[in-house]
Short mmCIF file of N, CA and C in Angstrom, two decimals:
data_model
loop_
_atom_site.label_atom_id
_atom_site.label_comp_id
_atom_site.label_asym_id
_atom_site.label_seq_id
_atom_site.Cartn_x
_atom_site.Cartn_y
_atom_site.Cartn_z
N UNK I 41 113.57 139.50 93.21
CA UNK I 41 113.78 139.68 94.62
C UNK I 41 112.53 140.22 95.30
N UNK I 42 111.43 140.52 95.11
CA UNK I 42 110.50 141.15 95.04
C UNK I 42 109.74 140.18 96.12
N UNK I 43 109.82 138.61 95.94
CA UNK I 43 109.39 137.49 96.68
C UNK I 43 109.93 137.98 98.10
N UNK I 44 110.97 137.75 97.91
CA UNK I 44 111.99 137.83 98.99
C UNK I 44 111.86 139.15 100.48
N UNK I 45 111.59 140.29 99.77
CA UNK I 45 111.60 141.08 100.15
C UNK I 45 110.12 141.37 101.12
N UNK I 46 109.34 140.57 100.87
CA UNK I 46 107.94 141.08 101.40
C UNK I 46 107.90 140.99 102.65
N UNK I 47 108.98 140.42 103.46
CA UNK I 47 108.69 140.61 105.12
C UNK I 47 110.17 141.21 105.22
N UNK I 48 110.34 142.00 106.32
CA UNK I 48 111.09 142.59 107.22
C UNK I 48 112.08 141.48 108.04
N UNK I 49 111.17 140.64 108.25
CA UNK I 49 111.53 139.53 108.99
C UNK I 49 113.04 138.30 108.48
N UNK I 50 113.36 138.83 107.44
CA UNK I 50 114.11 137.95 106.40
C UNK I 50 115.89 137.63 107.43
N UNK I 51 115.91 136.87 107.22
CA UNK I 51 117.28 136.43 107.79
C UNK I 51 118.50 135.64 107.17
N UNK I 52 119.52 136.64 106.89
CA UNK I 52 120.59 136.07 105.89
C UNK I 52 121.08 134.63 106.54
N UNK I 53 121.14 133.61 105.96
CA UNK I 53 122.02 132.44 106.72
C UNK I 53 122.99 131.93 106.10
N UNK I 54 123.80 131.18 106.33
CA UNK I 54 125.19 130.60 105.68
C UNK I 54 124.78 129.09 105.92
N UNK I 55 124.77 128.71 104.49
CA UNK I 55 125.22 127.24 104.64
C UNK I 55 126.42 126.41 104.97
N UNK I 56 126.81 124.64 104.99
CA UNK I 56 127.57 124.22 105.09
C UNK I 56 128.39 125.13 104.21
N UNK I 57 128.49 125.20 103.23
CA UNK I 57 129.22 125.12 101.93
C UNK I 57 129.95 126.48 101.35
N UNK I 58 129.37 127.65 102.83
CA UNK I 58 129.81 128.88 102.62
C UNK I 58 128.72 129.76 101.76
N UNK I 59 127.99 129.02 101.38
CA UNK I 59 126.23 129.64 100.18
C UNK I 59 125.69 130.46 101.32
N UNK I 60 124.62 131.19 101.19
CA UNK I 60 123.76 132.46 101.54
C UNK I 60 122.46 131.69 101.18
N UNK I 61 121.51 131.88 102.24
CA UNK I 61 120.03 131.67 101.60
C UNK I 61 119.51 133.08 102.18
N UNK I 62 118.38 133.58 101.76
CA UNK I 62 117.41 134.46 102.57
C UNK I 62 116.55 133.36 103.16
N UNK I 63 116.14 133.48 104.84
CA UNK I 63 115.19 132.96 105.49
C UNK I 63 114.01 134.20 106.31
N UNK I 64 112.60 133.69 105.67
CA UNK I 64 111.73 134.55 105.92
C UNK I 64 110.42 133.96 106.31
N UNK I 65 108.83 133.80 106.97
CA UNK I 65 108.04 133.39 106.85
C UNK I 65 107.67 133.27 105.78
N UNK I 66 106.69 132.55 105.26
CA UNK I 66 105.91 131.78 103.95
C UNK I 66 104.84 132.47 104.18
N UNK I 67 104.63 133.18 103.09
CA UNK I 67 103.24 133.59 103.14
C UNK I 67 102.32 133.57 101.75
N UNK I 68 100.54 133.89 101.68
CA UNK I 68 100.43 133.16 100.04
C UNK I 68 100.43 133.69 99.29
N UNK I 69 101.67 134.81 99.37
CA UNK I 69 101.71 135.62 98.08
C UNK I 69 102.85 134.75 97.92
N UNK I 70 103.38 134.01 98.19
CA UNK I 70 104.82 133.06 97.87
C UNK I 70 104.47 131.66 96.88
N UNK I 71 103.19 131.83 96.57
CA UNK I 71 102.64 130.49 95.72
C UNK I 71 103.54 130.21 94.64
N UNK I 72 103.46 131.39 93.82
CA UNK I 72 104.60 131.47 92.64
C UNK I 72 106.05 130.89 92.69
N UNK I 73 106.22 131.59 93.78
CA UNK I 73 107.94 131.21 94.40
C UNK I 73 107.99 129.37 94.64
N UNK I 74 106.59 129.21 95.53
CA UNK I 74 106.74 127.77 95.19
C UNK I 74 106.31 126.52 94.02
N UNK I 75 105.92 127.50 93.49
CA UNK I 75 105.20 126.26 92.55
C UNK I 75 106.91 126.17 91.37
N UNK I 76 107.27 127.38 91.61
CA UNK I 76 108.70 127.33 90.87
C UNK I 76 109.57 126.15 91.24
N UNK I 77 109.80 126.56 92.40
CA UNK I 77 110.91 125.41 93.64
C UNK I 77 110.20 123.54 93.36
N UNK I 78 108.62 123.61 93.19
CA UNK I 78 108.00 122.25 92.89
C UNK I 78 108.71 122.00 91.41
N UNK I 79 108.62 123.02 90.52
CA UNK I 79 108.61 122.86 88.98
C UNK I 79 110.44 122.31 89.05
N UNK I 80 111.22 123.03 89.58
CA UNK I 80 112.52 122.34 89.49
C UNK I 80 113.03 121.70 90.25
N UNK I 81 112.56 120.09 90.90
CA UNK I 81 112.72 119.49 91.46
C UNK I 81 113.00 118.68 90.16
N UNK I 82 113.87 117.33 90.43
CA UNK I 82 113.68 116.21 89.87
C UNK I 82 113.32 115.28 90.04
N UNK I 83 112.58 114.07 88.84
CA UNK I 83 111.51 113.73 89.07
C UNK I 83 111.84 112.71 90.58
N UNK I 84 112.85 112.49 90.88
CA UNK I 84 113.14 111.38 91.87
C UNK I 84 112.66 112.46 93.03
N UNK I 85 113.47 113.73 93.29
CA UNK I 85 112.99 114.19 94.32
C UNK I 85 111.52 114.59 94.54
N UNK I 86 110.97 114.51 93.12
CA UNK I 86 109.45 114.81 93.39
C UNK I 86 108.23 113.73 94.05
N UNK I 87 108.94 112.62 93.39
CA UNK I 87 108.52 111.33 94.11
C UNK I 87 108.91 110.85 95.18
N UNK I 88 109.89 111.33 95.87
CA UNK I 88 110.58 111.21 97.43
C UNK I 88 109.51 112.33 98.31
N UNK I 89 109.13 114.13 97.60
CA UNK I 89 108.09 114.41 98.88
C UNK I 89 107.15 114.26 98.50
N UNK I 90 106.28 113.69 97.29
CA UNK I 90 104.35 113.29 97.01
C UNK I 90 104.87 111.84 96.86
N UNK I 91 105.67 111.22 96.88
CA UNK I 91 105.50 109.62 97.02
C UNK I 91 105.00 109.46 95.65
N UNK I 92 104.44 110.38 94.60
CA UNK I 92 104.10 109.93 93.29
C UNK I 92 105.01 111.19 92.76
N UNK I 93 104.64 111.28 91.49
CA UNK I 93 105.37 112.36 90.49
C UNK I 93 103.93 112.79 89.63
N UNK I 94 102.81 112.31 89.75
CA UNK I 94 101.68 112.45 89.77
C UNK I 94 100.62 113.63 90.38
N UNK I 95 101.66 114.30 90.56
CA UNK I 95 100.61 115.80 91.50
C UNK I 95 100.75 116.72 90.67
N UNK I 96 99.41 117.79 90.93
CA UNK I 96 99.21 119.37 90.12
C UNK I 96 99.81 119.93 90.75
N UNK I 97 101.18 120.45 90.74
CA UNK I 97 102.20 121.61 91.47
C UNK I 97 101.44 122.93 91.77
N UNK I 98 100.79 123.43 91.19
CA UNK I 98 100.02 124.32 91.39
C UNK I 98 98.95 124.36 92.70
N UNK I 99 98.30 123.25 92.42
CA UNK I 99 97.42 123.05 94.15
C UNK I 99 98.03 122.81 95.09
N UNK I 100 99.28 122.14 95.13
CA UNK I 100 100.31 121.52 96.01
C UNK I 100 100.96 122.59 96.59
N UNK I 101 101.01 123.65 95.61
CA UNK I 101 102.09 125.01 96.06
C UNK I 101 100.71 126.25 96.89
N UNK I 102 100.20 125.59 96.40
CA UNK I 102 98.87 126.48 96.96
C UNK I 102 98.22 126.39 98.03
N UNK I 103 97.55 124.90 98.49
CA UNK I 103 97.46 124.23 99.64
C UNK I 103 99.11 124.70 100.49
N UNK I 104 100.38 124.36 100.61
CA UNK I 104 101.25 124.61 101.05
C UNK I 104 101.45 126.00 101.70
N UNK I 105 101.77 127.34 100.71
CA UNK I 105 101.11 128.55 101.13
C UNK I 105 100.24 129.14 102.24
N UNK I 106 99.11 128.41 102.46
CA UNK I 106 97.89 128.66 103.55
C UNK I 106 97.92 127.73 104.61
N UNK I 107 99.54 127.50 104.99
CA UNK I 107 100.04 126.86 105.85
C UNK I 107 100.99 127.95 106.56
N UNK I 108 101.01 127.44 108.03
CA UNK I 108 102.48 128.88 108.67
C UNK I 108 103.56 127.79 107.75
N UNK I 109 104.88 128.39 107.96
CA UNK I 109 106.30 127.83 107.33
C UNK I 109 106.90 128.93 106.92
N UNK I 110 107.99 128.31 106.97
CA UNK I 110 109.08 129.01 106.82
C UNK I 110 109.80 129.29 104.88
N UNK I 111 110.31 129.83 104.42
CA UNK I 111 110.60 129.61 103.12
C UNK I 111 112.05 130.26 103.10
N UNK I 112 112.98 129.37 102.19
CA UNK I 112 114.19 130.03 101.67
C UNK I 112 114.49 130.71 100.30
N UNK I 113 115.08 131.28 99.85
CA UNK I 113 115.43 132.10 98.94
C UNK I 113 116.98 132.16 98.81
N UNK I 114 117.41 132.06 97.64
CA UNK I 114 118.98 132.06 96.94
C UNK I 114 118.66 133.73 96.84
N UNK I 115 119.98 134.02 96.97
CA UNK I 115 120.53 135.46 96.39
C UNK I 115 120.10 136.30 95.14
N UNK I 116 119.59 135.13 93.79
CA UNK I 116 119.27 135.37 93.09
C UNK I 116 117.59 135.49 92.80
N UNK I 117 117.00 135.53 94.11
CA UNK I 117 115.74 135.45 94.08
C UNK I 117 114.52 134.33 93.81
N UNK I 118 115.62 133.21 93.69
CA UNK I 118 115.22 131.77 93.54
C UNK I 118 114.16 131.51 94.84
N UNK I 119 113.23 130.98 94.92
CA UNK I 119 112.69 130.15 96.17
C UNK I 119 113.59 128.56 96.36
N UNK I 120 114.29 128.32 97.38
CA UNK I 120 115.21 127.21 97.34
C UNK I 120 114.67 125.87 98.43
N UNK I 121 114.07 126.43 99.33
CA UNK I 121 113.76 125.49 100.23
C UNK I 121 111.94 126.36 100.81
N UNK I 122 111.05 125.47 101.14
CA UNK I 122 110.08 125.60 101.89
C UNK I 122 109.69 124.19 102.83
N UNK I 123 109.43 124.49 104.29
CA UNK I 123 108.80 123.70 105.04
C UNK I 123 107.38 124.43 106.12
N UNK I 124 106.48 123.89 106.14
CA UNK I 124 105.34 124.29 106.89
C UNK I 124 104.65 122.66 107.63
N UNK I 125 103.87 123.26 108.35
CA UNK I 125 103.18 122.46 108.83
C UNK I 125 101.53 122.58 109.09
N UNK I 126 100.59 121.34 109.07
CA UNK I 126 99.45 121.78 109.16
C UNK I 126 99.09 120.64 110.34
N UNK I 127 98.28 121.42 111.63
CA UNK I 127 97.96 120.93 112.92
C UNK I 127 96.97 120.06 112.19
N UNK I 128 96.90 118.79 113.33
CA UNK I 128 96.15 117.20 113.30
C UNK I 128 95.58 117.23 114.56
N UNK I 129 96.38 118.12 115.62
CA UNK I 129 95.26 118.33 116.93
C UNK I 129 95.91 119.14 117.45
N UNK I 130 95.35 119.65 118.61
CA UNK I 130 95.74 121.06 119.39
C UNK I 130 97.65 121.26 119.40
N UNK I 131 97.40 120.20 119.88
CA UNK I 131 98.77 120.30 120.10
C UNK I 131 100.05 119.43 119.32
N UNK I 132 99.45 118.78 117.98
CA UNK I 132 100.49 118.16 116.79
C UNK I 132 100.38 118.51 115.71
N UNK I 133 100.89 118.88 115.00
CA UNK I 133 100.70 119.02 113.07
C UNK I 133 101.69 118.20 112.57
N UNK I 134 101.21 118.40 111.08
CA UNK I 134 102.27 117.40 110.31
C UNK I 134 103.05 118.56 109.66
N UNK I 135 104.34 117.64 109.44
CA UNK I 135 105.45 118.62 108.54
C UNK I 135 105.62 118.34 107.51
N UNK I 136 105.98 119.19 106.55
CA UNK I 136 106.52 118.95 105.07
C UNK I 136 107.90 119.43 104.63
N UNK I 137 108.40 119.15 104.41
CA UNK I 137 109.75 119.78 103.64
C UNK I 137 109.90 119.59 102.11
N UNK I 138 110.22 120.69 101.66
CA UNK I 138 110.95 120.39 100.14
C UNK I 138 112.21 121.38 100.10
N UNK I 139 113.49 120.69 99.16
CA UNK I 139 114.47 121.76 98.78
C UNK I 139 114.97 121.31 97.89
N UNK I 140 115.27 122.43 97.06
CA UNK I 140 115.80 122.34 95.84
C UNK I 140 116.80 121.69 95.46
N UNK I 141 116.98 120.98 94.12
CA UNK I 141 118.10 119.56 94.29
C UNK I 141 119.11 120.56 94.63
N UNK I 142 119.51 121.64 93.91
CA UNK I 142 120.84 122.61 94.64
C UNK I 142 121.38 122.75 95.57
N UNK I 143 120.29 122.67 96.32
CA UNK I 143 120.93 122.98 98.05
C UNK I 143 120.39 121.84 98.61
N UNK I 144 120.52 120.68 98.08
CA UNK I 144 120.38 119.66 99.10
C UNK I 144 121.36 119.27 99.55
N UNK I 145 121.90 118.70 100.84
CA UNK I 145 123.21 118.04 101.56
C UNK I 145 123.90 119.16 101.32
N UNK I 146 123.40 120.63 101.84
CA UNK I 146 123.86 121.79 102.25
C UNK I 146 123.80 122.27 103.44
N UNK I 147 122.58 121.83 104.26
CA UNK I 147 122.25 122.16 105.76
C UNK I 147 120.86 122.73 105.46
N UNK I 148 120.57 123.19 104.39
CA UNK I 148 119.29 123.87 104.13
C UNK I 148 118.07 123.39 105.03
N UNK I 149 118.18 121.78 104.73
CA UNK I 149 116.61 121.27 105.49
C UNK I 149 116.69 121.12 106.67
N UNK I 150 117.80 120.88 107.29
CA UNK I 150 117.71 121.25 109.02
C UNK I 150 117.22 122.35 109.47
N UNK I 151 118.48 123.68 108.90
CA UNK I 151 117.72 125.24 109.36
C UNK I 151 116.78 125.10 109.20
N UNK I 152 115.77 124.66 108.40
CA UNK I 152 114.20 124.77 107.76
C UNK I 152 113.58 124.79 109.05
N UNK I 153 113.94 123.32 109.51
CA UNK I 153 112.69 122.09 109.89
C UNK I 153 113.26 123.06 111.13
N UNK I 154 114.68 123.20 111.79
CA UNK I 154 114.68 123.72 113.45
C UNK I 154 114.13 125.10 113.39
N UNK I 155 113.71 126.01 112.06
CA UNK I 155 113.52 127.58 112.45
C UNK I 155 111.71 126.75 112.39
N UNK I 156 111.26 126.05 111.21
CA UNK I 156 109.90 125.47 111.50
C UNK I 156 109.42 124.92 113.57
N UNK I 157 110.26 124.25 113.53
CA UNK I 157 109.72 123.80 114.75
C UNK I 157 110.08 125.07 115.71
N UNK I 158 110.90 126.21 115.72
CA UNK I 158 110.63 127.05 116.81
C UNK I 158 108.98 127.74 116.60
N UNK I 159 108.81 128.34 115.16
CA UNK I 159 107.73 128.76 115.26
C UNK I 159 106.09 127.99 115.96
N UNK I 160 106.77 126.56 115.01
CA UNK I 160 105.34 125.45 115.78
C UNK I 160 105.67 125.64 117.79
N UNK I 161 106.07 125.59 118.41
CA UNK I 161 106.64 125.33 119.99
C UNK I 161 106.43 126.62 120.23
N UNK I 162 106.23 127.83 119.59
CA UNK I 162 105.89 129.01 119.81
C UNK I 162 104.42 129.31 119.61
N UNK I 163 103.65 128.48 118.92
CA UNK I 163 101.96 128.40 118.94
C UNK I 163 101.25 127.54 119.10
N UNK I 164 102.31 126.76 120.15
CA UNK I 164 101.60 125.88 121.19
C UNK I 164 101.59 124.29 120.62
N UNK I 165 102.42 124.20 119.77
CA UNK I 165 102.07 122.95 119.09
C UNK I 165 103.52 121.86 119.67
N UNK I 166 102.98 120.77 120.46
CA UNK I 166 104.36 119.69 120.80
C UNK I 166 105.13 118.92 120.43
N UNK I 167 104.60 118.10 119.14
CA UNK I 167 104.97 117.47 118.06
C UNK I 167 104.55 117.39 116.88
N UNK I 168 105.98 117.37 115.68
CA UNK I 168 105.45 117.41 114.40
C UNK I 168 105.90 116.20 113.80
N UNK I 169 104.60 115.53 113.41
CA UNK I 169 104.70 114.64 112.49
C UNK I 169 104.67 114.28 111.39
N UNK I 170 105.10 113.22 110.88
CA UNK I 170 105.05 112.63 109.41
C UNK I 170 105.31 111.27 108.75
N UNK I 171 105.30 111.62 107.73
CA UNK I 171 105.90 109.97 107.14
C UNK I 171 106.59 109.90 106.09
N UNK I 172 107.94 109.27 106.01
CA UNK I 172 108.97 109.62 105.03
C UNK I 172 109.05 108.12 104.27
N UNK I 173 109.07 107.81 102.72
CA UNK I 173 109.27 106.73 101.85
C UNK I 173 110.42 106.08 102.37
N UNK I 174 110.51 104.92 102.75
CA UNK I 174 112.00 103.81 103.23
C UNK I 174 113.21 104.39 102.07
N UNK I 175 112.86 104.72 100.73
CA UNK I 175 113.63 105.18 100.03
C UNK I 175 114.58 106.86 99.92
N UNK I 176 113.67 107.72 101.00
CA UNK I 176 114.16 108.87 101.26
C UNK I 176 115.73 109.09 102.26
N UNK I 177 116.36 108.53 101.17
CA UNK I 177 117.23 108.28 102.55
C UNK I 177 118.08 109.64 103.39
N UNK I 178 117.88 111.01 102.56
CA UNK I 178 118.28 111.86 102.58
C UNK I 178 117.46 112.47 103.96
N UNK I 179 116.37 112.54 103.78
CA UNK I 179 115.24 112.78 105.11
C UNK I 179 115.05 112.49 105.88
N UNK I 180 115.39 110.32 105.77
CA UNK I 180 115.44 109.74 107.43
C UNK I 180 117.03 110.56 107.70
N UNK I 181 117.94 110.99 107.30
CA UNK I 181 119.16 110.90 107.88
C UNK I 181 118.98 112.45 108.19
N UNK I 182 118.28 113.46 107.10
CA UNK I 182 118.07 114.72 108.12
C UNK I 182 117.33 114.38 109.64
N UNK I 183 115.93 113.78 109.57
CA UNK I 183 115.65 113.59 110.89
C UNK I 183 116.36 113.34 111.89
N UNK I 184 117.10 111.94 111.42
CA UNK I 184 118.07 111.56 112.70
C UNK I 184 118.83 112.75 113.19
N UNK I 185 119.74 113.05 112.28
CA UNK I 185 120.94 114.46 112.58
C UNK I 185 120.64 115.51 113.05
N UNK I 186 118.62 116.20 112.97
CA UNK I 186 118.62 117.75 113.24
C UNK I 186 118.92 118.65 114.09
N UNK I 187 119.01 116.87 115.38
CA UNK I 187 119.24 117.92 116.88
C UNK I 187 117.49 118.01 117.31
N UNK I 188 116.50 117.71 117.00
CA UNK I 188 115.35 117.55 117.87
C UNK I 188 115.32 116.03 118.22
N UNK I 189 114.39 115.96 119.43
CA UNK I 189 114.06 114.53 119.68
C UNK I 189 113.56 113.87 118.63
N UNK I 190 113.63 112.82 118.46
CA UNK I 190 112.69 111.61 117.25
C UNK I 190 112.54 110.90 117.74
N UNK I 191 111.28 110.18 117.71
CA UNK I 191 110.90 109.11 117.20
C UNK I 191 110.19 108.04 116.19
N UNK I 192 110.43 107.07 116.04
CA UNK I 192 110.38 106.65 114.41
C UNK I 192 109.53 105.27 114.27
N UNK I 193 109.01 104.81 114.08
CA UNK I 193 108.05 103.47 113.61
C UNK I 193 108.45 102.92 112.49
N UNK I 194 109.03 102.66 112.03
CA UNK I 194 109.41 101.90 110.63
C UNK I 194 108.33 100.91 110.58
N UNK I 195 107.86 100.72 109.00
CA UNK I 195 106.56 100.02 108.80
C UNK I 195 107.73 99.37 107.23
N UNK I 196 106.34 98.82 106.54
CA UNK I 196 106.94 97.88 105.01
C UNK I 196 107.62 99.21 103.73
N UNK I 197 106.53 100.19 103.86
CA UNK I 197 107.27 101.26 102.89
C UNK I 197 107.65 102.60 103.70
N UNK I 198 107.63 102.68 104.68
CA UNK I 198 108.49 104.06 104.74
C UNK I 198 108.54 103.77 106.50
N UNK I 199 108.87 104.99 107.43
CA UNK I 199 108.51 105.68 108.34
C UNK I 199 107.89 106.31 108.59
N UNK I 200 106.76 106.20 109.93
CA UNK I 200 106.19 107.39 110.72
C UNK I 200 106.97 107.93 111.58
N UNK I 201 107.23 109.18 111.45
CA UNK I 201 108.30 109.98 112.70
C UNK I 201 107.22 110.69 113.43
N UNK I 202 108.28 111.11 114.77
CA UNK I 202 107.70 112.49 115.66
C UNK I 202 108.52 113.10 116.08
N UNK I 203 108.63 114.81 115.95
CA UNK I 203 110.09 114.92 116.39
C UNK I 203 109.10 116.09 117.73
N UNK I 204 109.20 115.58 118.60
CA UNK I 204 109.19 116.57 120.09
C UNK I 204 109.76 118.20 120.19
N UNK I 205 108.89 118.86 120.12
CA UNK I 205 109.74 120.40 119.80
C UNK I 205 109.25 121.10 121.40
N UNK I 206 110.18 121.79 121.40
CA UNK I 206 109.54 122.32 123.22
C UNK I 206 109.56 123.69 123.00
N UNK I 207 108.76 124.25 123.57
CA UNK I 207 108.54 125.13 123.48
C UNK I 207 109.19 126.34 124.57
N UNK I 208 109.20 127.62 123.54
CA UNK I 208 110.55 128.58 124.22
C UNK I 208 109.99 129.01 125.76
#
């Protein structure tokens, strides 16, 4: 719990399902916490957010880290979900999401991405973008559902999205 505990800022939430996460900023003493959450993914979900299964979890969790984002935590001190974003221009960055196969089709990656996009709309940033594999079908259908604006480009292998975040 020691992860968990390092900001003040932490916020108990309830999932669909009646579950508890801790929600807190990401910060890079949380590398560990994520390279964990990378390490127990499966391999399908690992290849749904690097598009390969081919990445050093370690740089991935590291690069990720020295990003703003948000991070979740199970009760048990698990890291369960992380999303951040890294600006492409003044006013867009790209987003990332990962969550643990556990709490997936729990609500986890919405809270993520809507507590992510208040912070982005809070430092000036208007849209966050990305690009999700045609095969993610779990991610185009979070996008659609989160409750932010989208929009979407469908190409031969995946989507480019933008989801419009406004600022408070």
């Amino acid at each position: 719990m020691e992860t968990l505990a390092r900001s003040a800022r932490t916020i108990a939430t309830i999932l669909r399902d009646g579950s508890i996460v801790h929600l807190r900023p990401a910060d890079v003493g949380d590398e560990d916490a994520v390279v964990g959450l990378l390490r127990s993914l499966s391999i399908h979900s690992r290849a749904m957010r690097f598009a390969t299964t081919a990445v050093h979890l370690p740089s991935a969790a590291r690069a990720a880290v020295e990003q703003s984002g948000v991070i979740a935590f199970a009760p048990d001190g698990r890291c369960v979900g992380h999303t951040w974003y890294v600006r492409t221009t003044e006013h867009r960055a790209e987003v990332a999401l990962v969550i643990a196969d556990s709490h997936q089709r729990r609500g986890l990656g919405t809270i993520l991405l809507r507590k992510l996009a208040e912070v982005a709309a809070s430092r000036g940033v208007d849209v966050l973008e990305g690009y999700v594999l045609s095969d993610n079908v779990r991610m185009t259908d979070l996008l659609r559902d989160c409750g932010i604006p989208l929009r979407a480009r469908p190409d031969r292998e995946g989507l480019r999205f933008e989801l419009e975040v406004s600022r408070p």
